[in-house]
CSV table of C-alpha atoms and ligand atoms in Angstrom, one decimal:
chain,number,residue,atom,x,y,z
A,20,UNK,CA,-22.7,38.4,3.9
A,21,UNK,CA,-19.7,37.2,5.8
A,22,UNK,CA,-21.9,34.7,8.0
A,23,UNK,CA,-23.7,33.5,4.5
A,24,UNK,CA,-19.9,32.8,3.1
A,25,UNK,CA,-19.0,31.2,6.1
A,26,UNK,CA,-21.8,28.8,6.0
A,27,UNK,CA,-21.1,27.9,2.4
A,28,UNK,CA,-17.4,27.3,3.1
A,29,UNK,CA,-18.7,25.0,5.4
A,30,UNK,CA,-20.7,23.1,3.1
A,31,UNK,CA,-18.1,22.9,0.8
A,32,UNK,CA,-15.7,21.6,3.5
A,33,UNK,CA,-18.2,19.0,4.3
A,34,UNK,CA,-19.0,18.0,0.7
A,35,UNK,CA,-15.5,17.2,0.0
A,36,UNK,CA,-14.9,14.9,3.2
A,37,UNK,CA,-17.8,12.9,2.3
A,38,UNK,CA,-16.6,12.7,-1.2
A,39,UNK,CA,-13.2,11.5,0.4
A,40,UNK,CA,-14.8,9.3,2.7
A,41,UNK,CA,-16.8,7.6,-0.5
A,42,UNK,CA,-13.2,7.0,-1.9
A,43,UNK,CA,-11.8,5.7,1.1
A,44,UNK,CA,-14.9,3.4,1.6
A,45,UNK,CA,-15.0,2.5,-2.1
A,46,UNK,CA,-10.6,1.4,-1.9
A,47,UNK,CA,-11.3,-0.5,1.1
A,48,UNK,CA,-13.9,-2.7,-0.1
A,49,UNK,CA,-11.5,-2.9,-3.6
A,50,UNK,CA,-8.8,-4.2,-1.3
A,51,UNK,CA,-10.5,-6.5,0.3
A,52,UNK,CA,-11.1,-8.5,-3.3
A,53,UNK,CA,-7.8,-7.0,-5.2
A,54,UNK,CA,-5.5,-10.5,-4.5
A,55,UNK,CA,-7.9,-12.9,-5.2
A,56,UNK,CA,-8.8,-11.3,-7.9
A,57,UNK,CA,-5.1,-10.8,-9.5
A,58,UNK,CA,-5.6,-7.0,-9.4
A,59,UNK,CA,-2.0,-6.5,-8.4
A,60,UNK,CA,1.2,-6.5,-10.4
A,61,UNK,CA,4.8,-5.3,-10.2
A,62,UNK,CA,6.8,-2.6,-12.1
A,63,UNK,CA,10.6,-2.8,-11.5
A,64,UNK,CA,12.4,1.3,-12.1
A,65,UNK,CA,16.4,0.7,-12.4
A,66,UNK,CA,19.1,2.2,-10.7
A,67,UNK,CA,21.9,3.2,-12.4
A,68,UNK,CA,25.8,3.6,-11.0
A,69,UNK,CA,26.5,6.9,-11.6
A,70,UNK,CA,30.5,5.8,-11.6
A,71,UNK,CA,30.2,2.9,-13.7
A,72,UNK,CA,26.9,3.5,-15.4
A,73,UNK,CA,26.0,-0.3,-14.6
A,74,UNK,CA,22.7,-0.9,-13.1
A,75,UNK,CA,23.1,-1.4,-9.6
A,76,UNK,CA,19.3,-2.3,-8.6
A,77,UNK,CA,16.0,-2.2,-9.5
A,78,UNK,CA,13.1,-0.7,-7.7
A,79,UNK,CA,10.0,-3.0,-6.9
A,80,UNK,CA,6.6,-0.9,-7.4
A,81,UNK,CA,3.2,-2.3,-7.0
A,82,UNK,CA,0.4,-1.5,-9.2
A,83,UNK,CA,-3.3,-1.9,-8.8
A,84,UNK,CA,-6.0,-1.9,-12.0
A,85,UNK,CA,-9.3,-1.6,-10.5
A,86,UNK,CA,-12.3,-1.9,-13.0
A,87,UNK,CA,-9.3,-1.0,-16.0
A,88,UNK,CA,-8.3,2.4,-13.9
A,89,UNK,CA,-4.8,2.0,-12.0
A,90,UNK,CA,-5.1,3.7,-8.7
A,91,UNK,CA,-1.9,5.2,-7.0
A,92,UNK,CA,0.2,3.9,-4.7
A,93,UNK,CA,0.2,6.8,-2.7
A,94,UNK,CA,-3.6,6.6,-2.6
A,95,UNK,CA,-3.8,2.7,-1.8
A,96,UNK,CA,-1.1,2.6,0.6
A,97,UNK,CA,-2.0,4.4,3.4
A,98,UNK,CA,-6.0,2.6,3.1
A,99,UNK,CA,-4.0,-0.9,3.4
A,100,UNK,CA,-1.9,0.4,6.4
A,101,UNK,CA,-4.9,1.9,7.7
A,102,UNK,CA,-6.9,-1.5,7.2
A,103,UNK,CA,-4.4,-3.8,8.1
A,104,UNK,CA,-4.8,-5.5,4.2
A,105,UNK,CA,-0.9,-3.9,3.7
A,106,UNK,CA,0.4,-7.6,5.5
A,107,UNK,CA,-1.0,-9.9,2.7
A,108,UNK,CA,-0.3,-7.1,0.3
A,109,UNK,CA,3.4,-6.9,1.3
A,110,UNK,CA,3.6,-10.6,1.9
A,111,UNK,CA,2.6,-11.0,-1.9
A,112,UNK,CA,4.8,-8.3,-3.1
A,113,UNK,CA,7.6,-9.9,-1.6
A,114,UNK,CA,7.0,-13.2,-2.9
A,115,UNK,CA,6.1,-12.1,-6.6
A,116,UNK,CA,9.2,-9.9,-6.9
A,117,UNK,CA,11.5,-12.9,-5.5
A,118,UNK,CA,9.9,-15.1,-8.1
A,119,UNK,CA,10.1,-13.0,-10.4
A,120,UNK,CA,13.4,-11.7,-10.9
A,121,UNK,CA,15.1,-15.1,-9.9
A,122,UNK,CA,13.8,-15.8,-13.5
A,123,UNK,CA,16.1,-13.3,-15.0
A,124,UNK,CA,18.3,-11.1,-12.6
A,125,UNK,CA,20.1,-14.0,-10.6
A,126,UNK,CA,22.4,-14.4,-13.0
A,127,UNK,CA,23.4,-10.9,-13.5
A,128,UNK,CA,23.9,-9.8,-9.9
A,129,UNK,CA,21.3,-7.1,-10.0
A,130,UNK,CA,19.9,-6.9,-7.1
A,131,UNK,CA,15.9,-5.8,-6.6
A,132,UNK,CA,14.4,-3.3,-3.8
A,133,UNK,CA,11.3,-4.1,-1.9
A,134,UNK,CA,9.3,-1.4,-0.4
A,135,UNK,CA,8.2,-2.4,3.0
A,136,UNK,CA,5.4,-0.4,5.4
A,137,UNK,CA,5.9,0.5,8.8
A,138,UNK,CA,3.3,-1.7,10.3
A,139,UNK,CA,4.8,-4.6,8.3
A,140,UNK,CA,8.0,-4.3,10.2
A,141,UNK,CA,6.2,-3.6,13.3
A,142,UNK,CA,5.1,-7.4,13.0
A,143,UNK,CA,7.1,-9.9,14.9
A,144,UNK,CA,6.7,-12.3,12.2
A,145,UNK,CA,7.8,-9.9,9.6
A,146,UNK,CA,11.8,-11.3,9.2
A,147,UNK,CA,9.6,-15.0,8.8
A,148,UNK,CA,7.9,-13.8,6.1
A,149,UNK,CA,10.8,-12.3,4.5
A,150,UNK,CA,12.8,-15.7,5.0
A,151,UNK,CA,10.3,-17.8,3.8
A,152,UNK,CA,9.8,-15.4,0.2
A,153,UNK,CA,13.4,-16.1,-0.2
A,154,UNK,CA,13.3,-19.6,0.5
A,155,UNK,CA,10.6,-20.3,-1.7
A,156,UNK,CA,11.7,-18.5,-4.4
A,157,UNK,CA,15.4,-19.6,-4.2
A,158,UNK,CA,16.2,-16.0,-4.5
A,159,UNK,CA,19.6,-15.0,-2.5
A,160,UNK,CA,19.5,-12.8,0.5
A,161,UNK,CA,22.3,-11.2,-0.6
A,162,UNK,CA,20.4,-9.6,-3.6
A,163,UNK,CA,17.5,-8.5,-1.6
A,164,UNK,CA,17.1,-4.7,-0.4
A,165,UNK,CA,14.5,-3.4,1.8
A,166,UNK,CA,12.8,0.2,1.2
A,167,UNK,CA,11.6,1.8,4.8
A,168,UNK,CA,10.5,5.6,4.6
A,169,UNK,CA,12.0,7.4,7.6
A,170,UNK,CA,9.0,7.3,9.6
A,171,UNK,CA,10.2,4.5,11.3
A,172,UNK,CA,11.9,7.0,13.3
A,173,UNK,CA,8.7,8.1,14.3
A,174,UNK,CA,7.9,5.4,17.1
A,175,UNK,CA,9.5,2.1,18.2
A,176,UNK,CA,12.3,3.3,17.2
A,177,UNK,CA,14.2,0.5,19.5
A,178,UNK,CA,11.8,-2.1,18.1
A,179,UNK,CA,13.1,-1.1,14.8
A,180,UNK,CA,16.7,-0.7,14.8
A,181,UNK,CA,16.7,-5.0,16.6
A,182,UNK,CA,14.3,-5.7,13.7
A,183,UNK,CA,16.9,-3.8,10.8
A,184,UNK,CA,20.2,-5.7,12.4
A,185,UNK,CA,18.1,-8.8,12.4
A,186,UNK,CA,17.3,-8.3,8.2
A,187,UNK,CA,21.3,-7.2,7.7
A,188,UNK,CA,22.7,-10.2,9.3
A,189,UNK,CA,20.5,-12.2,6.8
A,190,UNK,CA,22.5,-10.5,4.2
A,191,UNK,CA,19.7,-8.2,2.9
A,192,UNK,CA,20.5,-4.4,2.3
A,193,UNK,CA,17.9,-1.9,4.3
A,194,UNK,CA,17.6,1.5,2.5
A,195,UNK,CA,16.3,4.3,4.0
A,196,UNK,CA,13.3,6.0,1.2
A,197,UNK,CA,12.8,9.4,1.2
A,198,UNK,CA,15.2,10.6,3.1
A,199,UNK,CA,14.9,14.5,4.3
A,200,UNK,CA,10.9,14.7,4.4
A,201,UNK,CA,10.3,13.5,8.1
A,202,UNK,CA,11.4,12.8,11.6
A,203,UNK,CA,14.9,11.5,10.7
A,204,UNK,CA,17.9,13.1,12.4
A,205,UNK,CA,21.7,12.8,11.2
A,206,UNK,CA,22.2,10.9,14.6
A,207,UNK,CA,18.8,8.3,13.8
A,208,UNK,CA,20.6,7.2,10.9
A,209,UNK,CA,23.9,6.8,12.4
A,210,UNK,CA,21.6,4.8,15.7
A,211,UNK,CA,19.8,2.7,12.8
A,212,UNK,CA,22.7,1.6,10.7
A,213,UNK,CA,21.2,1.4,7.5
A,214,UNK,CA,23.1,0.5,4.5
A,215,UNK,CA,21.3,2.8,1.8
A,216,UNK,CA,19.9,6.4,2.3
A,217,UNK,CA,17.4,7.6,-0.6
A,218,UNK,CA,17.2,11.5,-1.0
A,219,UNK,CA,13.5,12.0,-1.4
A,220,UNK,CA,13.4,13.6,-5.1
A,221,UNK,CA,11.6,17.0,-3.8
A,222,UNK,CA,15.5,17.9,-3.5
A,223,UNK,CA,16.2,16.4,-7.1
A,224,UNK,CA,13.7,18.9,-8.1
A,225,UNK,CA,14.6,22.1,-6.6
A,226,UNK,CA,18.4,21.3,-7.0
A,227,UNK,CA,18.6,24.9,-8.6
A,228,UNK,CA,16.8,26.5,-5.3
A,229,UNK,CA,18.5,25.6,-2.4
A,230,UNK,CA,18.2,21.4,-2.8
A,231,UNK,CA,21.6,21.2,-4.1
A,232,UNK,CA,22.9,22.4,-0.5
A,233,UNK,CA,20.7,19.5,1.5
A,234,UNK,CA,22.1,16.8,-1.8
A,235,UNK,CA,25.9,17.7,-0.3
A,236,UNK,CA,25.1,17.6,3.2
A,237,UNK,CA,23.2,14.3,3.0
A,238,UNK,CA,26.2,13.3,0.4
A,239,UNK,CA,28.7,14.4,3.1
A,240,UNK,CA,27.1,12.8,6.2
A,241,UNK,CA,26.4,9.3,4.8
A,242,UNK,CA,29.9,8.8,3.5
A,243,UNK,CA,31.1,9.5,7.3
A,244,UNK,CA,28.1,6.9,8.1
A,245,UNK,CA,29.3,4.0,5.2
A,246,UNK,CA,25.9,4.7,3.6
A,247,UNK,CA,25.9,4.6,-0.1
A,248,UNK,CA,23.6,7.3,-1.6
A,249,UNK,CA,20.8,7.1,-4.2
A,250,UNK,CA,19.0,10.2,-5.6
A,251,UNK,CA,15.3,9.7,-6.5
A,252,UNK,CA,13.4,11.3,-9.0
A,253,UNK,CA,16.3,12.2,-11.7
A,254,UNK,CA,14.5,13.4,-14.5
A,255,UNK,CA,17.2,16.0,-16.7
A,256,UNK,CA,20.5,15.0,-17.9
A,257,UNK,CA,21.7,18.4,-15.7
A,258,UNK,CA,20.6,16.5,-13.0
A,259,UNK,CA,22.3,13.0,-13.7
A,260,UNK,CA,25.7,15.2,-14.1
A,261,UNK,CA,25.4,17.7,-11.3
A,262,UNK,CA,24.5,14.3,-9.1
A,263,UNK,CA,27.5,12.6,-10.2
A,264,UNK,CA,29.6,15.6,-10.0
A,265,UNK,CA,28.5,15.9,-5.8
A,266,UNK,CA,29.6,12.3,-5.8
A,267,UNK,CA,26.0,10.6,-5.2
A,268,UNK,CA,26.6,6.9,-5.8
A,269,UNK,CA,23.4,6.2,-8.0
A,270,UNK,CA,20.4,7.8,-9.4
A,271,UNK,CA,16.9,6.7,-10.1
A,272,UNK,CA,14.4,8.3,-12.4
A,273,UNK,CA,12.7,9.0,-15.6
A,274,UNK,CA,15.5,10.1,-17.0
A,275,UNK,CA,16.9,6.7,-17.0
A,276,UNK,CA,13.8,4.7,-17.3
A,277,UNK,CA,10.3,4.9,-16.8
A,278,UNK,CA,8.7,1.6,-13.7
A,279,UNK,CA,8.7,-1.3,-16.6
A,280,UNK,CA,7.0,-4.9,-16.0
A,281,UNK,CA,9.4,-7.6,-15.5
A,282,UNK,CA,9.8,-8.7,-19.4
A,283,UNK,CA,10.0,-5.0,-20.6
A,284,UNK,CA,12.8,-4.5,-18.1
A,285,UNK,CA,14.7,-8.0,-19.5
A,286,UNK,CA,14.4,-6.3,-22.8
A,287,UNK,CA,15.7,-2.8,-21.6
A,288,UNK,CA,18.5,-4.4,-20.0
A,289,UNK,CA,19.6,-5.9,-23.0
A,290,UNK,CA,19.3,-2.7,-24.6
A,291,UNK,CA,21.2,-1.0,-22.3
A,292,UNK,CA,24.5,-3.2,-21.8
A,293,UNK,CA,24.5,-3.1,-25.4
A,294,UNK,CA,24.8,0.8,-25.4
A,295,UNK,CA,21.9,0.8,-26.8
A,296,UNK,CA,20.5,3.7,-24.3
A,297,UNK,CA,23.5,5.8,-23.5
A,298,UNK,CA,21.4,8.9,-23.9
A,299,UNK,CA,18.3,7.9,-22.5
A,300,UNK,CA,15.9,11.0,-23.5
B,401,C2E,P1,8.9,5.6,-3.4
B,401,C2E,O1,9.3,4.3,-2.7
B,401,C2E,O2,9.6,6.8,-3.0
B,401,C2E,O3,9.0,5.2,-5.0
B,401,C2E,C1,9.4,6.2,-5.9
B,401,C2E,C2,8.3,6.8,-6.6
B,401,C2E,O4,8.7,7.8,-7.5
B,401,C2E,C3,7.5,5.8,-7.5
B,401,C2E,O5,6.1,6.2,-7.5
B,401,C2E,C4,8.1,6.1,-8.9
B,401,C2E,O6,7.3,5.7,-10.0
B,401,C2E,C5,8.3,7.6,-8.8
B,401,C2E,N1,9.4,8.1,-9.7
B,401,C2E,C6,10.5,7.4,-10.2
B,401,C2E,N2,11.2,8.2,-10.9
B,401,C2E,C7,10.6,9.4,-11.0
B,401,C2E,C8,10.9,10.7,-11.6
B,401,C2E,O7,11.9,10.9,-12.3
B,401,C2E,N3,10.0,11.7,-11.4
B,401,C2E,C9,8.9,11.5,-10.7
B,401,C2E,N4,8.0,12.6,-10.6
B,401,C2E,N5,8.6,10.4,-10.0
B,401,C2E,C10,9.4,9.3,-10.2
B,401,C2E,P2,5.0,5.2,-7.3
B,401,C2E,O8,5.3,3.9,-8.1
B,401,C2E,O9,3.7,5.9,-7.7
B,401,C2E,O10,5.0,4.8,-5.8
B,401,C2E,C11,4.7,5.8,-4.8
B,401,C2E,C12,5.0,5.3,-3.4
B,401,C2E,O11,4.1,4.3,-3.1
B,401,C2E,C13,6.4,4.8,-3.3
B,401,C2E,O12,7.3,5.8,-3.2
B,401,C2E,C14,6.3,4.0,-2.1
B,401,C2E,O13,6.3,4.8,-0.9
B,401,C2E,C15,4.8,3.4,-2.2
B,401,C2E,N6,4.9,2.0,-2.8
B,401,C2E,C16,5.0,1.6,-4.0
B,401,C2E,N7,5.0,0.3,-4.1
B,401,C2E,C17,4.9,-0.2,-2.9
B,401,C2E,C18,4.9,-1.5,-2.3
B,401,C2E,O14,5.0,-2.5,-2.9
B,401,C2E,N8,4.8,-1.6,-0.9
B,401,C2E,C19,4.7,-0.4,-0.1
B,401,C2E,N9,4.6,-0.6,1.2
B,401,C2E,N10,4.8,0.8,-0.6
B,401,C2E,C20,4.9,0.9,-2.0
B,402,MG,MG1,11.0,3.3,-2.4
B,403,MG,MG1,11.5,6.8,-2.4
B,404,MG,MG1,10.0,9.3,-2.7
């Protein structure tokens, strides 16, 4: 009996890799069509001051409708990285969300944040491509953030830190996304100089089981550092106070606002300096 059961585990093990390597085959070839065919669009998530309850920026988020289903970023991603399609991917993101918002934001000073992949910023030509978006787009430098997760730490971690003083003396802000999940160290981020640390929102979430103590030590070190802090994934008004109360600079989440397309966010914004949305839920 226990050989049988081991032989159907393995079965089942084997049936699901071939199921994932379908998927995997099935995004690839997707990918390989999704620009030219317009497949891809933006969603823009606010951040909101939690001091002067202004918005300070607003997250860029790519979206992908395949055949009328949208596929998740966090299941595209890595297949682009993995395929090398994440360089025209990123170089398009870029260039749409400069366009974009110079329509609307420029005037208002709200600045937008651009997630960027590791093997983008691994490319020489990657500050290039960044200049020419904002050239091209007339969009100011100054107003630009860049999202990196903290895998960077990972490897070429030299490499990385040139290429992150070479973006800041542009002007642009560099953020540091989901901080407290991977290889970071308190003494990468003080060797990387970032301007922005993101507390991945796993510690939003279990702020009531031991999170709150890694949200005041993060708090604590970046303030030493000149980082300013943003908490992701702030979904309760509990957790918009308690944040504000530990003295997290902004916060990010559904609680606020839900990604929005470009003219749905113009029309929340207008909402929202009115007072229109002081108590968002
Ligand atoms: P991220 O950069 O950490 O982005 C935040 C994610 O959290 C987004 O998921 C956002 O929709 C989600 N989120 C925001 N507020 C809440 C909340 O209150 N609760 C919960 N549960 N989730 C919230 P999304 O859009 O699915 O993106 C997932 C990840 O995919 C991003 O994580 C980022 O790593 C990557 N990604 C998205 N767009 C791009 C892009 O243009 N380029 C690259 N390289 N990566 C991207
Ligand atoms: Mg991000
Ligand atoms: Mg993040
Ligand atoms: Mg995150």
């Amino acid at each position: 009996v226990q050989k049988e059961k081991a032989k159907s585990d393995v079965c089942v093990f084997s049936a699901d890799m071939r199921k994932s390597q379908l998927r995997e085959q099935e995004l690839k070839e997707g990918l390989a069509l999704a620009l030219q065919n317009r497949e891809f669009h933006l969603v823009y998530q606010p951040v909101i001051d939690n001091q002067t309850n202004e918005v300070s920026f607003c997250e860029v988020l790519i979206r992908w409708e395949l055949d009328g289903v949208l596929i998740p970023p966090q299941e595209f991603i890595p297949i682009a990285e993995q395929y090398g399609f994440i360089h025209e991917i990123g170089e398009w993101v870029l260039m749409k969300a400069c366009v974009e918002s110079s329509n609307w934001i420029f005037d208002d000073k709200v600045d937008i944040s651009v997630n960027v992949s590791v093997p983008q910023l691994l490319r020489n030509d990657f500050v290039d491509i960044v200049k020419a978006a904002l050239v091209n787009s007339g969009f100011p430098a100054t107003s630009l953030h860049l999202e990196i997760t903290e895998s960077v730490f990972a490897n070429n971690a030299d490499v990385m830190f040139a290429r992150i003083a070479e973006l800041q003396s542009l002007g642009i802000k560099v953020s540091v996304d989901d901080f407290g999940t991977g290889f970071s160290s308190l003494s990468q981020l003080q060797k990387m100089s970032a301007d922005i640390v993101k507390i991945d929102r796993s510690f939003i979430a279990s702020m009531d089981e031991g999170g709150q103590a890694i949200i005041q030590a993060t708090q604590y070190m970046a303030k030493q550092l000149g980082y300013s802090v943003v908490a992701e994934g702030v979904e309760t008004k509990e957790q918009a106070d308690e944040l504000s109360d530990i003295g997290v600079n902004c916060s990010q989440g559904y609680y606020f606002s839900y990604p929005m397309t470009i003219d749905e966010l113009s029309q929340w914004y207008e909402d929202f300096k009115q007072g229109k949305l002081n108590d968002p839920l």
